Every structure is written in structure tokens, then in C-alpha cells.
PDB file of C-alpha atoms in Angstrom:
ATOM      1  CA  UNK A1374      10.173  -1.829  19.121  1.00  0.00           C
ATOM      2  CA  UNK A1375      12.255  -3.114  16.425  1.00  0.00           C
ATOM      3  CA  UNK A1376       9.907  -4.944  13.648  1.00  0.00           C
ATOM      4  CA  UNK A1377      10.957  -6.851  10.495  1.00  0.00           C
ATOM      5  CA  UNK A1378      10.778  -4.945   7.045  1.00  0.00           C
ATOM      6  CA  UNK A1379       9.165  -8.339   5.466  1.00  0.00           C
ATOM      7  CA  UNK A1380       6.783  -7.992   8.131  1.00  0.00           C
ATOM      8  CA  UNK A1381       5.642  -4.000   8.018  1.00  0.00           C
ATOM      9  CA  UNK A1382       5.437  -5.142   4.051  1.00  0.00           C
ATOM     10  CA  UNK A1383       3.109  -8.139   4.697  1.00  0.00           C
ATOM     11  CA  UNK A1384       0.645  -6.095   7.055  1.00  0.00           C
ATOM     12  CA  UNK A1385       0.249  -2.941   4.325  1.00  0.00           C
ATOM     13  CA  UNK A1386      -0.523  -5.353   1.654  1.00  0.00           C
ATOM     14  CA  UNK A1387      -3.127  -7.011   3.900  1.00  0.00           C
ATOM     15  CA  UNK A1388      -4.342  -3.857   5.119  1.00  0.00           C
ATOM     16  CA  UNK A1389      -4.463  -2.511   1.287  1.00  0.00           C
ATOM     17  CA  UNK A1390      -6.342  -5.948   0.002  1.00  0.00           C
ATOM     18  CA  UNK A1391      -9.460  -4.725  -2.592  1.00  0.00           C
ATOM     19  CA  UNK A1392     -12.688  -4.529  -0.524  1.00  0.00           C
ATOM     20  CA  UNK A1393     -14.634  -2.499   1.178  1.00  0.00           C
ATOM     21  CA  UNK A1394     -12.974   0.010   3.458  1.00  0.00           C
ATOM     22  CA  UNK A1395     -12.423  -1.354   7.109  1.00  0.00           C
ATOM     23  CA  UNK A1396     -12.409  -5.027   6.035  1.00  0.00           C
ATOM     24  CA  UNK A1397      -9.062  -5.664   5.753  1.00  0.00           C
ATOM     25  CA  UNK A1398      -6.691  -3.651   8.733  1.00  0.00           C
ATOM     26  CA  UNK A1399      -3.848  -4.430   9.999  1.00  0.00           C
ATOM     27  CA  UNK A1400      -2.264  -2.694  13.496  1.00  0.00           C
ATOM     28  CA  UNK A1401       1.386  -2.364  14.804  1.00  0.00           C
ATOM     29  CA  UNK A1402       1.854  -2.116  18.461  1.00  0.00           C
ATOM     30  CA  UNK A1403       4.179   0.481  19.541  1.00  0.00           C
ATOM     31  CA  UNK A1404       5.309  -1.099  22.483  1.00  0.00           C
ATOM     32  CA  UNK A1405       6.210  -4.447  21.370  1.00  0.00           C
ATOM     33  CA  UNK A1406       6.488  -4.262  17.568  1.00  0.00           C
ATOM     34  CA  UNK A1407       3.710  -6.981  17.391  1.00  0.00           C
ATOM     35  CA  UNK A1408       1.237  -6.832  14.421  1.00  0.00           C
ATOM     36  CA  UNK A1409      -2.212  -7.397  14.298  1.00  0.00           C
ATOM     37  CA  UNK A1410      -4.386  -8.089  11.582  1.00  0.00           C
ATOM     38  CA  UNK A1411      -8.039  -7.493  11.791  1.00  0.00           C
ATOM     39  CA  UNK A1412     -10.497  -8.685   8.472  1.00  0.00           C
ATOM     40  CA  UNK A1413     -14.177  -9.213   8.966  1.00  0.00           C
ATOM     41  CA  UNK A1414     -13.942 -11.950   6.595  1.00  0.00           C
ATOM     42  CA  UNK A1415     -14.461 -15.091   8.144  1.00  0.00           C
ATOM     43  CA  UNK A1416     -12.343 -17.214   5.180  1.00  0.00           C
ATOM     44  CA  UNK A1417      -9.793 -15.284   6.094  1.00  0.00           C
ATOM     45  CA  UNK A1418      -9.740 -15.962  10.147  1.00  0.00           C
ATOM     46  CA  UNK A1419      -5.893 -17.154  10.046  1.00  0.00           C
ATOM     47  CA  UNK A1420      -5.555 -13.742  10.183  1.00  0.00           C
ATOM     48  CA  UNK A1421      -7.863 -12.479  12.909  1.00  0.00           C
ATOM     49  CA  UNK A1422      -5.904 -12.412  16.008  1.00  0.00           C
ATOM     50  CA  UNK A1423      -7.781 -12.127  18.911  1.00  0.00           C
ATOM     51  CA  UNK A1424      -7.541  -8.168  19.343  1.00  0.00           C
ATOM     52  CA  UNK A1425      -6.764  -6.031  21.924  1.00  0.00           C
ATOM     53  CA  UNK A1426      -9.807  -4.156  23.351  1.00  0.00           C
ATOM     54  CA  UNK A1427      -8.083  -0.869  23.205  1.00  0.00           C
ATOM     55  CA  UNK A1428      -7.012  -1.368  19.332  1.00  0.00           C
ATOM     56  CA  UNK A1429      -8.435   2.050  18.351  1.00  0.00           C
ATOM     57  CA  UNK A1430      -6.114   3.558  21.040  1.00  0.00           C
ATOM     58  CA  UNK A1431      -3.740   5.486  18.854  1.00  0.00           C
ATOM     59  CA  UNK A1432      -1.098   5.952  21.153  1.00  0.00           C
ATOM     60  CA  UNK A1433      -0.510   2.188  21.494  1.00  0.00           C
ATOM     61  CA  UNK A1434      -1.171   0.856  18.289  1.00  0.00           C
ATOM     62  CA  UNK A1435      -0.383   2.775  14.831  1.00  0.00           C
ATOM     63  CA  UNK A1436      -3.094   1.318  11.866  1.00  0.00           C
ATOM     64  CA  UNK A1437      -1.175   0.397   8.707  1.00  0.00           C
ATOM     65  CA  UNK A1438      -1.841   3.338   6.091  1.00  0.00           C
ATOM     66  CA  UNK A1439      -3.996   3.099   3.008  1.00  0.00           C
ATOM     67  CA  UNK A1440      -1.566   3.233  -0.390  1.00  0.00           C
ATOM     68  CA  UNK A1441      -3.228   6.553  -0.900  1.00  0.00           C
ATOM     69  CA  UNK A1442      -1.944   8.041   2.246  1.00  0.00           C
ATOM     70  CA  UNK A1443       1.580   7.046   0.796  1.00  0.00           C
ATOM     71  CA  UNK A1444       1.030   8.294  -2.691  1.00  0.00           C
ATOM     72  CA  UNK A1445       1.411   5.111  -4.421  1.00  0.00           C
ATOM     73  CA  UNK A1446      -2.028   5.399  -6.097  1.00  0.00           C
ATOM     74  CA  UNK A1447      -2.501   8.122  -8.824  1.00  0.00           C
ATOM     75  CA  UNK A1448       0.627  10.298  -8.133  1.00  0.00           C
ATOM     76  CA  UNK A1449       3.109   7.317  -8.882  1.00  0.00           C
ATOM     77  CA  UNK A1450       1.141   6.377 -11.866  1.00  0.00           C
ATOM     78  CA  UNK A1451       1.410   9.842 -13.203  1.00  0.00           C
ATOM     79  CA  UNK A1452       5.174   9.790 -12.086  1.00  0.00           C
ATOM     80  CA  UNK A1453       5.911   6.731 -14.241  1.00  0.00           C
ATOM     81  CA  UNK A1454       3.958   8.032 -17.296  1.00  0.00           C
ATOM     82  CA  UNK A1455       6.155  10.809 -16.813  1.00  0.00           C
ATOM     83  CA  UNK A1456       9.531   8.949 -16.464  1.00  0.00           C
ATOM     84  CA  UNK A1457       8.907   6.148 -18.754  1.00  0.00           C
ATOM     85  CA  UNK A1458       5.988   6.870 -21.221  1.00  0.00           C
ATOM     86  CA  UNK A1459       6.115  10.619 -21.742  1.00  0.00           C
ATOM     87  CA  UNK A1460       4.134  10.240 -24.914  1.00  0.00           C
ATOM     88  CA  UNK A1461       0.950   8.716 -23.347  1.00  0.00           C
ATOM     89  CA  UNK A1462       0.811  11.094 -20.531  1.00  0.00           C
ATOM     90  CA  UNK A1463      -2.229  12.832 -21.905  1.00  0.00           C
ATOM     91  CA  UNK A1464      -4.018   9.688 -22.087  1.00  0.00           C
ATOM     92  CA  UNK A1465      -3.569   8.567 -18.757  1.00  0.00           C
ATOM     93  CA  UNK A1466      -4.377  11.456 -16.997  1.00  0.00           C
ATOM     94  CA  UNK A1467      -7.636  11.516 -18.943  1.00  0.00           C
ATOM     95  CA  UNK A1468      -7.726   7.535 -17.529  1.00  0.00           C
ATOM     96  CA  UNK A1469      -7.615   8.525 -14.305  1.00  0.00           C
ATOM     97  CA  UNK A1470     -10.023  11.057 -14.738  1.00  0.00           C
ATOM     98  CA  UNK A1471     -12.872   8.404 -14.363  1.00  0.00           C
ATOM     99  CA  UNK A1472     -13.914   5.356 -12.914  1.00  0.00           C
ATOM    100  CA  UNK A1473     -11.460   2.337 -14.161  1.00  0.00           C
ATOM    101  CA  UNK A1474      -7.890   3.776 -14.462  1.00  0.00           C
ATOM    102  CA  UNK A1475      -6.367   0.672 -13.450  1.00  0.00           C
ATOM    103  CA  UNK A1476      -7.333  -1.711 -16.224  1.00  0.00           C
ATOM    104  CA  UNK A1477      -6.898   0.555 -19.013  1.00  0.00           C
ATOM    105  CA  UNK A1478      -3.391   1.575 -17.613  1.00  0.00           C
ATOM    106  CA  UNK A1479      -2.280  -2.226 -16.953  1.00  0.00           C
ATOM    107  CA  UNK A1480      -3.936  -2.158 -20.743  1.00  0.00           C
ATOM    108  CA  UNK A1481      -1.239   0.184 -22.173  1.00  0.00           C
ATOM    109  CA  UNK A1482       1.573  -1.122 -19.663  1.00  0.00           C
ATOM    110  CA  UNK A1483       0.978  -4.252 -22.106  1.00  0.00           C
ATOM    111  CA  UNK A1484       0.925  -2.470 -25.376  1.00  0.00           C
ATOM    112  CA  UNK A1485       4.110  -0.606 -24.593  1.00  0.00           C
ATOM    113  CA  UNK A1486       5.922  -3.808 -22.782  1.00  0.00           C
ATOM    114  CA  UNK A1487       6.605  -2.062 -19.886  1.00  0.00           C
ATOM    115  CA  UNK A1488       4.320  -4.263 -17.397  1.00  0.00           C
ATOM    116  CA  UNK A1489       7.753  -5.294 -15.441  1.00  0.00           C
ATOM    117  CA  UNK A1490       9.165  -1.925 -15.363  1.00  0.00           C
ATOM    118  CA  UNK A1491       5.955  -0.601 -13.662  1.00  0.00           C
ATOM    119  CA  UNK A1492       6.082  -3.795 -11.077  1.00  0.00           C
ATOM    120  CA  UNK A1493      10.065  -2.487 -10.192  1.00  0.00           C
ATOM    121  CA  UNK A1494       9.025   0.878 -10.359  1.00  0.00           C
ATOM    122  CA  UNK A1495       6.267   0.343  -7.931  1.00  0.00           C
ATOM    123  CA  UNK A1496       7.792  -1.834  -5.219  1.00  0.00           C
ATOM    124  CA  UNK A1497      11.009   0.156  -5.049  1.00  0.00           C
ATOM    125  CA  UNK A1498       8.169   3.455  -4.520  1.00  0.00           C
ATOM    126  CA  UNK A1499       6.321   0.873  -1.580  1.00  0.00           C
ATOM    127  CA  UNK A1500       9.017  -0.182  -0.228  1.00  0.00           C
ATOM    128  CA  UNK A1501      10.656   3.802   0.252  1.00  0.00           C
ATOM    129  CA  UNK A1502       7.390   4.897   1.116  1.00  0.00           C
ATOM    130  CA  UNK A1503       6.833   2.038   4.125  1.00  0.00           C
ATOM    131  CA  UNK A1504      10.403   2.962   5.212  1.00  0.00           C
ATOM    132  CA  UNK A1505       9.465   6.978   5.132  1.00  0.00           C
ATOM    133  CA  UNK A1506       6.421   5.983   6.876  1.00  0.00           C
ATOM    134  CA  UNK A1507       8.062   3.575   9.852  1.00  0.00           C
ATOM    135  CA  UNK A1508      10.441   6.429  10.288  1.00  0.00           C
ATOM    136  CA  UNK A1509       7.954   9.254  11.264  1.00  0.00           C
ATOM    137  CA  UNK A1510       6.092   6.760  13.577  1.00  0.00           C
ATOM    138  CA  UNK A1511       9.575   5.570  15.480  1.00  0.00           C
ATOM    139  CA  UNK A1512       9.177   2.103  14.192  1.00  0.00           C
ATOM    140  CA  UNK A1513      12.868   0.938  14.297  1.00  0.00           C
ATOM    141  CA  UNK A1514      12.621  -1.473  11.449  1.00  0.00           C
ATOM    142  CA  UNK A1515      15.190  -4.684  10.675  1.00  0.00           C
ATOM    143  CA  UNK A1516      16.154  -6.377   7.878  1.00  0.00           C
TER     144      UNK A1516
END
């Protein structure tokens, strides 16, 4: 079931929009490589293909993972701090000790002009990460 990259890409970041877990999934079938998205959101219903009834069936349809699954939450955060701004490592651990990490470490990323490096670091980390991950479920992805 070959499937494009672009496309695998496209799916996570719908299934990874902001809101409230289950609204936004998105579905690979293993036989044909066909994805389908699922959102409960009814601005959204370009995207709601008319399911299968046997979605949930794991063993014909693999759900896109959460970024969390992949470790591109926290852990790559901590692994850029670490790479890139060794100095404020103490600080954003203690950010991501409590609620609202993400705006006070885009807040720094500014202060320390490394917003772009983050963005590079980040999609190169997605896009290994989405390979790793197509990989261990046989999804035979093309370019």
C-alpha cells in the first residue's frame, strides 16, 4: 500500500489540530493506502469522508498517532534547549513543569532569535519521526 509522504504529513497534522481529543482523526487503510479523515466539526466537513463502518478495526485501518506518541512534544523541546540554548535549559524545564509551556517557550524562541531554527529543527524531527512511524506499520511510503 504505497502512500505519498505529503500525504501521511497532511493527515498527522489534521489528526494533531488543537481541540479536544477525538475531534480531529485521521485513518490510513492498510490495504489500499487510502486516508480518511474523521472531525466532528461540521465547518470542517470537506474533510469528513463518509467512513467505513469498521474504522475502529485495527487490523485494517492504522489511526494517525498523537505528536506525543512520536516524542515531538516535551522531549524535542528539551532536546533543542539542549542543542541550541544550553543556557536556558533550567528555565524551560521549569516551563514545562506547568500549564502553558508553549507560549512562554515560543516567548524565549523570540528573545534569543532562534524562532526559525526551532521551525527546521522541528519538521526535520516530524518528518523522521512519521517516516520511523510508517516503517513499523509497513506503510511503504513515496515521495
Amino acid at each position: 500500500m504505497p502512500v505519498k509522504f505529503q500525504d501521511i504529513a497532511t493527515a498527522f497534522e489534521f489528526a494533531n489540530t488543537n481541540g479536544d481529543m477525538g475531534e480531529f482523526r485521521a485513518f490510513v487503510c492498510k490495504q489500499t493506502g487510502k486516508i480518511y479523515y474523521q472531525t466532528d466539526f461540521i465547518d470542517a466537513a470537506e474533510f469528513n469522508d463518509e467512513l467505513p463502518d469498521d474504522i475502529e478495526d485495527e487490523d485494517k485501518y492504522i489511526p494517525l498517532p498523537d505528536k506525543r506518541e512520536l516524542d515531538l512534544g516535551k522531549p524535542l523541546v528539551l532536546a533543542f534547549v539542549r542543542e541550541f540554548l544550553r543556557d536556558d535549559l533550567d528555565d524551560v524545564r521549569y516551563f514545562f513543569s506547568k500549564r502553558g509551556a508553549y507560549p512562554k517557550f515560543k516567548s524565549l524562541l523570540a528573545r534569543r532569535g532562534a524562532i526559525d531554527r526551532w521551525h527546521a529543527y522541528e519538521n526535520e524531527a516530524r518528518k523522521r519521526a512519521l517516516r520511523d512511524w510508517c516503517t513499523l506499520h509497513a506503510i511503504e511510503i513515496i515521495d
